[in-house]
Coordinates of C-alpha atoms in Angstrom, one line a residue:
Chain A
M128 CA 70.9 126.7 112.4
F129 CA 71.6 128.1 109.0
S130 CA 69.4 130.6 107.1
N131 CA 68.7 130.0 103.4
E132 CA 71.1 132.7 102.5
E133 CA 73.8 131.1 104.6
K134 CA 73.1 127.7 103.0
E135 CA 73.4 129.2 99.6
S136 CA 76.8 130.7 100.4
I137 CA 78.0 127.3 101.6
Y138 CA 76.9 125.6 98.4
K139 CA 78.3 128.5 96.3
V140 CA 81.8 127.9 97.6
I141 CA 81.5 124.1 97.3
Y142 CA 80.4 124.5 93.6
N143 CA 82.9 127.2 92.7
R144 CA 86.1 125.9 94.2
R145 CA 88.5 125.0 91.5
D146 CA 92.0 123.6 91.2
I147 CA 94.2 126.4 89.8
R148 CA 97.5 126.2 88.1
S149 CA 98.3 129.8 87.2
F150 CA 98.9 132.7 89.6
L151 CA 99.6 136.4 89.8
S152 CA 102.5 137.5 92.0
T153 CA 100.3 139.7 94.1
P154 CA 101.1 139.0 97.8
I155 CA 98.5 137.6 100.2
S156 CA 97.7 139.4 103.4
E157 CA 98.7 137.5 106.6
D158 CA 95.2 137.7 108.1
K159 CA 93.8 135.8 105.1
I160 CA 96.5 133.1 105.5
D161 CA 95.7 132.9 109.2
R162 CA 91.9 132.4 108.4
I163 CA 92.6 129.7 105.8
L164 CA 94.9 127.8 108.1
S165 CA 92.5 128.1 111.0
A166 CA 89.8 126.6 108.8
A167 CA 92.1 123.7 108.0
H168 CA 92.8 123.2 111.7
H169 CA 89.1 122.9 112.4
A170 CA 88.7 119.9 110.1
P171 CA 87.6 116.6 111.7
S172 CA 90.3 114.2 112.6
V173 CA 90.3 110.6 113.7
G174 CA 90.5 110.3 117.5
F175 CA 90.9 114.2 117.4
M176 CA 94.6 113.5 116.6
Q177 CA 95.0 116.6 114.4
P178 CA 97.9 115.0 112.5
W179 CA 98.6 118.0 110.3
N180 CA 101.4 120.6 110.0
F181 CA 101.7 123.4 107.6
I182 CA 105.0 124.5 106.2
L183 CA 104.6 127.9 104.6
I184 CA 107.1 128.5 101.8
S185 CA 107.6 131.9 100.5
S186 CA 111.3 131.7 99.8
D187 CA 111.9 131.7 96.0
E188 CA 114.9 129.4 96.5
V189 CA 112.8 126.7 98.2
K190 CA 110.0 127.1 95.7
E191 CA 112.4 126.6 92.9
K192 CA 113.6 123.4 94.5
L193 CA 110.1 122.1 95.0
A194 CA 109.2 123.0 91.3
W195 CA 112.4 121.0 90.3
A196 CA 111.1 118.0 92.3
A197 CA 107.7 118.2 90.7
D198 CA 109.1 118.7 87.3
K199 CA 111.4 115.7 87.6
E200 CA 108.3 113.6 88.5
R201 CA 106.3 115.2 85.7
R202 CA 109.0 114.2 83.1
S203 CA 109.1 110.7 84.6
L204 CA 105.3 110.4 84.5
A205 CA 105.1 111.9 81.0
I206 CA 106.8 108.7 79.7
H207 CA 103.6 106.8 80.6
Y208 CA 101.4 109.1 78.6
E209 CA 101.2 109.3 74.9
G210 CA 100.1 112.2 72.6
E211 CA 101.1 115.8 72.6
K212 CA 98.0 117.1 74.4
E213 CA 98.6 115.1 77.6
T214 CA 102.3 116.1 77.7
N215 CA 101.5 119.7 77.2
F216 CA 98.9 119.6 79.9
L217 CA 101.3 118.0 82.3
S218 CA 103.8 120.8 81.6
L219 CA 101.3 123.4 82.6
K220 CA 101.0 122.1 86.1
V221 CA 104.4 122.7 87.5
E222 CA 104.6 126.5 86.7
G223 CA 102.1 127.3 89.5
L224 CA 104.5 126.2 92.2
K225 CA 106.9 129.0 91.1
E226 CA 104.3 131.6 90.3
A227 CA 102.2 131.4 93.4
P228 CA 103.4 133.8 96.2
L229 CA 102.8 131.0 98.8
T230 CA 103.3 127.3 98.7
I231 CA 102.1 125.3 101.7
C232 CA 103.4 121.8 102.3
V233 CA 100.7 120.0 104.3
T234 CA 102.1 117.0 106.2
C235 CA 100.6 114.2 108.3
D236 CA 102.3 112.9 111.4
P237 CA 101.1 109.3 111.9
T238 CA 102.6 109.2 115.4
R239 CA 100.7 112.1 116.8
G240 CA 98.3 111.1 119.6
G241 CA 100.4 108.0 120.5
S242 CA 100.3 104.4 119.6
H243 CA 96.6 103.7 119.9
V244 CA 94.6 106.6 118.4
L245 CA 90.9 105.8 118.5
G246 CA 89.8 104.8 115.0
R247 CA 93.2 104.9 113.5
N248 CA 93.9 101.7 115.4
S249 CA 91.4 100.1 113.1
M250 CA 92.3 101.9 109.9
P251 CA 95.8 103.4 109.8
E252 CA 95.0 105.5 106.7
T253 CA 92.4 107.6 108.6
D254 CA 95.2 110.0 109.6
M255 CA 95.7 110.8 105.9
L256 CA 92.0 111.1 105.4
S257 CA 91.8 113.6 108.2
T258 CA 94.6 115.6 106.6
A259 CA 92.6 115.6 103.3
C260 CA 89.6 117.0 105.2
A261 CA 91.8 119.8 106.5
I262 CA 93.0 120.5 102.9
Q263 CA 89.4 120.6 101.7
N264 CA 88.5 123.2 104.4
M265 CA 91.6 125.2 103.4
W266 CA 90.4 125.1 99.8
L267 CA 86.9 126.3 100.6
A268 CA 88.3 129.1 102.8
A269 CA 90.8 130.1 100.2
C270 CA 88.0 130.3 97.6
A271 CA 85.8 132.3 100.0
E272 CA 88.7 134.7 100.5
G273 CA 88.9 135.3 96.7
L274 CA 92.1 133.3 96.4
A275 CA 93.1 130.5 94.0
M276 CA 94.5 127.2 95.2
G277 CA 96.2 124.3 93.4
W278 CA 97.0 120.9 94.9
V279 CA 100.2 119.4 93.4
S280 CA 100.3 115.6 94.0
F281 CA 103.2 114.5 91.8
Y282 CA 106.6 114.4 93.4
K283 CA 108.7 111.9 95.2
K284 CA 108.0 112.3 98.9
N285 CA 111.7 111.8 99.7
D286 CA 112.6 114.7 97.5
V287 CA 110.2 117.0 99.4
R288 CA 111.5 115.6 102.7
D289 CA 115.0 116.4 101.7
I290 CA 114.2 120.0 100.5
L291 CA 112.1 120.9 103.5
E292 CA 114.1 118.9 106.1
I293 CA 111.0 116.8 107.0
P294 CA 111.7 113.8 109.2
P295 CA 111.3 110.4 107.6
H296 CA 108.2 109.4 109.6
I297 CA 106.3 112.5 108.5
D298 CA 104.2 112.2 105.3
P299 CA 104.3 115.3 103.0
I300 CA 100.7 114.7 101.7
A301 CA 100.4 117.8 99.5
L302 CA 102.1 120.8 98.0
I303 CA 99.5 123.6 97.8
S304 CA 99.9 126.7 95.8
I305 CA 98.0 129.8 96.9
G306 CA 97.7 133.2 95.3
Y307 CA 95.5 135.4 93.2
T308 CA 94.6 134.5 89.6
D309 CA 93.1 136.3 86.7
D310 CA 92.1 133.0 85.2
Y311 CA 89.5 131.4 87.5
P312 CA 87.6 128.8 85.4
E313 CA 83.9 128.0 85.7
K314 CA 84.5 124.3 85.2
P315 CA 87.4 121.9 86.3
I316 CA 90.3 122.5 84.0
L317 CA 90.5 118.7 83.3
E318 CA 86.8 118.8 82.2
T319 CA 87.4 121.7 79.9
A320 CA 90.5 120.0 78.5
N321 CA 88.3 117.0 77.7
W322 CA 90.5 114.9 79.9
R323 CA 87.5 113.4 81.6
K324 CA 83.8 114.2 82.1
R325 CA 81.9 114.7 85.3
E326 CA 80.1 111.4 86.1
S327 CA 76.4 111.5 86.5
L328 CA 75.7 111.6 90.3
K329 CA 72.8 109.2 89.9
S330 CA 75.0 106.5 88.5
L331 CA 77.2 106.7 91.6
I332 CA 74.4 106.1 94.2
F333 CA 73.3 102.7 95.3
K334 CA 70.6 101.6 97.7
D335 CA 71.2 99.2 100.6
K336 CA 74.0 97.3 98.7
W337 CA 76.5 97.7 95.9
Q338 CA 74.8 97.5 92.4
E339 CA 77.0 96.9 89.5
T340 CA 76.2 99.3 86.7
N341 CA 78.5 98.0 84.0
Chain B
M4 CA 83.6 136.9 94.6
F5 CA 82.2 136.4 98.1
S6 CA 80.7 139.1 100.3
N7 CA 81.6 139.4 103.9
E8 CA 78.2 137.8 104.9
E9 CA 78.9 134.9 102.5
K10 CA 82.4 134.4 103.9
E11 CA 81.0 134.4 107.5
S12 CA 78.5 131.7 106.6
I13 CA 81.3 129.5 105.2
Y14 CA 83.5 129.9 108.3
K15 CA 80.4 129.4 110.5
V16 CA 79.8 125.9 109.0
I17 CA 83.5 125.0 109.1
Y18 CA 83.7 125.9 112.8
N19 CA 80.3 124.4 113.8
R20 CA 80.6 121.0 112.0
R21 CA 80.8 118.2 114.6
D22 CA 81.1 114.5 114.6
I23 CA 77.8 113.2 116.1
R24 CA 77.0 109.9 117.6
S25 CA 73.4 110.1 118.8
F26 CA 70.4 110.6 116.5
L27 CA 66.7 111.0 116.5
S28 CA 64.6 108.7 114.3
T29 CA 63.1 111.7 112.4
P30 CA 63.4 110.9 108.6
I31 CA 65.4 113.1 106.3
S32 CA 63.7 114.6 103.2
E33 CA 65.1 113.3 99.9
D34 CA 66.0 116.8 98.5
K35 CA 68.3 117.3 101.5
I36 CA 70.0 114.0 100.8
D37 CA 70.3 114.9 97.1
R38 CA 71.9 118.3 98.0
I39 CA 74.4 116.7 100.4
L40 CA 75.4 114.0 97.9
S41 CA 75.8 116.6 95.2
A42 CA 78.1 118.6 97.4
A43 CA 80.1 115.5 97.9
H44 CA 80.3 114.9 94.2
H45 CA 81.6 118.4 93.6
A46 CA 84.7 117.7 95.7
P47 CA 88.1 117.9 94.0
S48 CA 89.6 114.6 92.8
V49 CA 93.0 113.6 91.5
G50 CA 92.9 113.5 87.7
F51 CA 89.2 114.3 88.0
M52 CA 88.7 110.6 88.6
Q53 CA 85.7 111.0 91.0
P54 CA 86.5 107.6 92.6
W55 CA 83.5 107.7 95.0
N56 CA 80.2 105.8 95.3
F57 CA 77.5 106.3 97.9
I58 CA 75.6 103.3 99.2
L59 CA 72.5 104.7 101.0
I60 CA 71.3 102.3 103.7
S61 CA 67.9 102.8 105.2
S62 CA 67.1 99.1 105.7
D63 CA 67.1 98.3 109.4
E64 CA 68.3 94.8 108.7
V65 CA 71.4 96.1 106.9
K66 CA 72.0 98.8 109.5
E67 CA 71.9 96.1 112.2
K68 CA 74.5 94.1 110.4
L69 CA 76.8 97.1 110.0
A70 CA 76.4 97.9 113.7
W71 CA 77.3 94.3 114.5
A72 CA 80.5 94.7 112.4
A73 CA 81.4 97.9 114.1
D74 CA 80.6 96.5 117.5
K75 CA 82.8 93.5 116.9
E76 CA 85.7 95.8 116.0
R77 CA 84.9 98.0 119.0
R78 CA 85.2 95.0 121.4
S79 CA 88.3 93.9 119.7
L80 CA 89.8 97.4 119.9
A81 CA 88.7 97.8 123.5
I82 CA 91.2 95.2 124.6
H83 CA 94.0 97.7 123.7
Y84 CA 92.5 100.4 125.9
E85 CA 92.6 100.4 129.7
G86 CA 90.3 102.1 132.1
E87 CA 86.6 102.3 132.3
K88 CA 86.2 105.7 130.7
E89 CA 87.7 104.7 127.5
T90 CA 85.7 101.5 127.2
N91 CA 82.5 103.4 128.0
F92 CA 83.4 106.0 125.4
L93 CA 83.9 103.4 122.8
S94 CA 80.6 101.8 123.5
L95 CA 78.8 105.1 122.9
K96 CA 80.0 105.2 119.3
V97 CA 78.3 102.2 117.7
E98 CA 74.7 103.1 118.7
G99 CA 74.6 105.9 116.2
L100 CA 74.7 103.4 113.3
K101 CA 71.4 101.9 114.4
E102 CA 69.7 105.1 115.5
A103 CA 70.4 107.3 112.5
P104 CA 67.7 107.0 109.8
L105 CA 70.3 106.9 107.1
T106 CA 73.8 105.3 106.9
I107 CA 75.9 106.1 103.9
C108 CA 78.8 103.8 103.0
V109 CA 81.3 106.0 101.0
T110 CA 83.5 103.9 98.8
C111 CA 86.6 104.5 96.7
D112 CA 87.2 102.7 93.4
P113 CA 91.0 102.8 92.7
T114 CA 90.4 101.5 89.1
R115 CA 88.2 104.4 88.0
G116 CA 89.8 106.4 85.3
G117 CA 92.0 103.6 84.1
S118 CA 95.5 102.5 84.8
H119 CA 97.3 105.9 84.6
V120 CA 95.2 108.5 86.4
L121 CA 97.1 111.9 86.4
G122 CA 98.6 112.4 89.8
R123 CA 97.4 109.1 91.2
N124 CA 100.2 107.5 89.1
S125 CA 102.6 109.3 91.4
M126 CA 100.7 108.9 94.7
P127 CA 98.3 106.0 94.7
E128 CA 96.7 107.1 97.9
T129 CA 95.4 110.3 96.3
D130 CA 92.2 108.4 95.3
M131 CA 91.4 108.0 99.0
L132 CA 92.3 111.6 99.8
S133 CA 89.9 112.7 97.1
T134 CA 87.2 110.6 98.7
A135 CA 87.9 112.2 102.0
C136 CA 87.4 115.6 100.4
A137 CA 84.0 114.4 99.2
I138 CA 83.2 113.3 102.8
Q139 CA 84.2 116.7 104.1
N140 CA 81.9 118.5 101.6
M141 CA 79.1 116.1 102.6
W142 CA 79.7 117.0 106.2
L143 CA 79.6 120.7 105.7
A144 CA 76.5 120.4 103.6
A145 CA 74.8 118.2 106.2
C146 CA 75.6 120.7 108.9
A147 CA 74.3 123.6 106.7
E148 CA 71.1 121.6 106.3
G149 CA 70.6 121.3 110.0
L150 CA 71.6 117.6 110.0
A151 CA 74.0 115.8 112.2
M152 CA 76.6 113.4 110.7
G153 CA 79.0 110.9 112.3
W154 CA 81.9 109.2 110.6
V155 CA 82.5 105.6 111.8
S156 CA 86.0 104.3 111.0
F157 CA 86.2 101.1 112.9
Y158 CA 85.2 97.9 111.2
K159 CA 86.9 95.3 109.2
K160 CA 86.6 96.3 105.6
N161 CA 85.8 92.8 104.5
D162 CA 82.9 92.6 106.9
V163 CA 81.4 95.7 105.3
R164 CA 82.2 94.3 101.8
D165 CA 80.4 91.1 102.8
I166 CA 77.3 92.9 104.2
L167 CA 77.0 95.3 101.3
E168 CA 78.1 93.0 98.5
I169 CA 81.0 95.3 97.6
P170 CA 83.6 93.9 95.2
P171 CA 87.0 93.1 96.6
H172 CA 88.8 95.9 94.7
I173 CA 86.5 98.6 96.1
D174 CA 87.5 100.3 99.3
P175 CA 84.7 101.0 101.8
I176 CA 86.3 104.1 103.2
A177 CA 83.7 105.3 105.7
L178 CA 80.3 104.5 107.3
I179 CA 78.5 107.8 107.7
S180 CA 75.5 108.2 109.9
I181 CA 73.1 111.0 109.1
G182 CA 70.1 112.3 110.9
Y183 CA 68.7 114.9 113.2
T184 CA 70.0 115.2 116.8
D185 CA 68.9 117.0 119.9
D186 CA 72.4 116.9 121.2
Y187 CA 74.6 119.1 118.9
P188 CA 77.7 119.9 120.9
E189 CA 79.6 123.2 120.8
K190 CA 83.0 121.4 121.0
P191 CA 84.3 118.1 119.6
I192 CA 83.0 115.3 121.9
L193 CA 86.5 114.0 122.3
E194 CA 87.7 117.4 123.5
T195 CA 84.8 117.6 126.0
A196 CA 85.5 114.1 127.2
N197 CA 89.2 115.2 127.8
W198 CA 90.3 112.5 125.4
R199 CA 92.6 115.1 123.8
K200 CA 92.9 118.9 123.6
R201 CA 92.9 121.1 120.5
E202 CA 96.5 121.8 119.5
S203 CA 97.6 125.4 119.3
L204 CA 97.5 126.3 115.6
K205 CA 100.7 128.3 115.9
S206 CA 102.7 125.3 117.0
L207 CA 101.7 123.5 113.8
I208 CA 102.9 126.1 111.4
F209 CA 106.5 126.2 110.2
K210 CA 108.3 128.6 107.8
D211 CA 110.2 127.4 104.7
K212 CA 111.2 124.1 106.4
W213 CA 110.3 121.7 109.1
Q214 CA 111.0 123.0 112.6
E215 CA 111.2 120.6 115.4
T216 CA 109.2 121.9 118.3
N217 CA 110.0 119.2 120.9

């Protein structure tokens, strides 16, 4: 059972967790990293398959290569966006990969647990969903540890496979930057940048069946 | 910043959250449900797209239909498993959908946010990953509220679409059972059932590149 104080702490971290794109170079102690990864490893997984691996990247050379891959994709994506604001915003996002003292590539191995993983047999994408749950645990733990985390999701997966020598059947789901920041925002940066507003929760809840709201 | 006590609460819920399959009929107060859904809604999402909806199902008739769909898939899957233990185990999992006072179908709308969602443009599956982060927040909040939650991931999506009148472009990612339980296990039920062991975390961590361990 959880006391009211405990509950409040849990909601506090859920509400305060933010996606961060600028980092200080201050190093992170190993015990913090261990606790964050252990939190990730205690995520739920379909058929208990635990499909995740964590590649910890602190080499500047490797971080430069990853930033190159993300920047290449950023420039390619920017062609689909119009207007200076959007392009500027996109350019902000890649710097974090170089600034943060630690980048973690979180991967998903769809073959772990054999050919007939319970649940995954029915929905193959549940291995990725499990990996996302691990990333969310990691994010909450990082926030609790006073660390900032950013999830980079634009790169060609084969570029990241090449850079990190990841086998072809392994899915590099996310590049995660972790570090300290002196710029921890109250609201999501995309909300502050008027990219998009938070939806009203009420409009997202239906009873007993789908209800079209538009 | 988080105090040591706050940090401990956060790790406590991360370590104690379990996938539950048997529920009491005790109803859940509305304010608890609101807090759990609000936690889900404060998950990160790619391009802040917030692709989720929550269909709250308390109608016994609808729950029966969902249990039918899951049971049909269970029987179909069981053909791929051999041995009585596995089949018995599979049979356990469907009952929760009927027992729990509340089932939540969590969906993902890949069209929300328009045709060029930041990040999703590069990896289309990031909408699903965002939805999984919302489910993980929901799970931690439910655990903090003293509730048990189970994630059912075997059904044909079109069966669930038919039952809940979900449009064809919307992805019914998960059926979630929520309720109280008198059987909250210390370890994952698949671990206790010797289905699979927890991997050693150390074996899952690599430095600067993929390192084959086999």
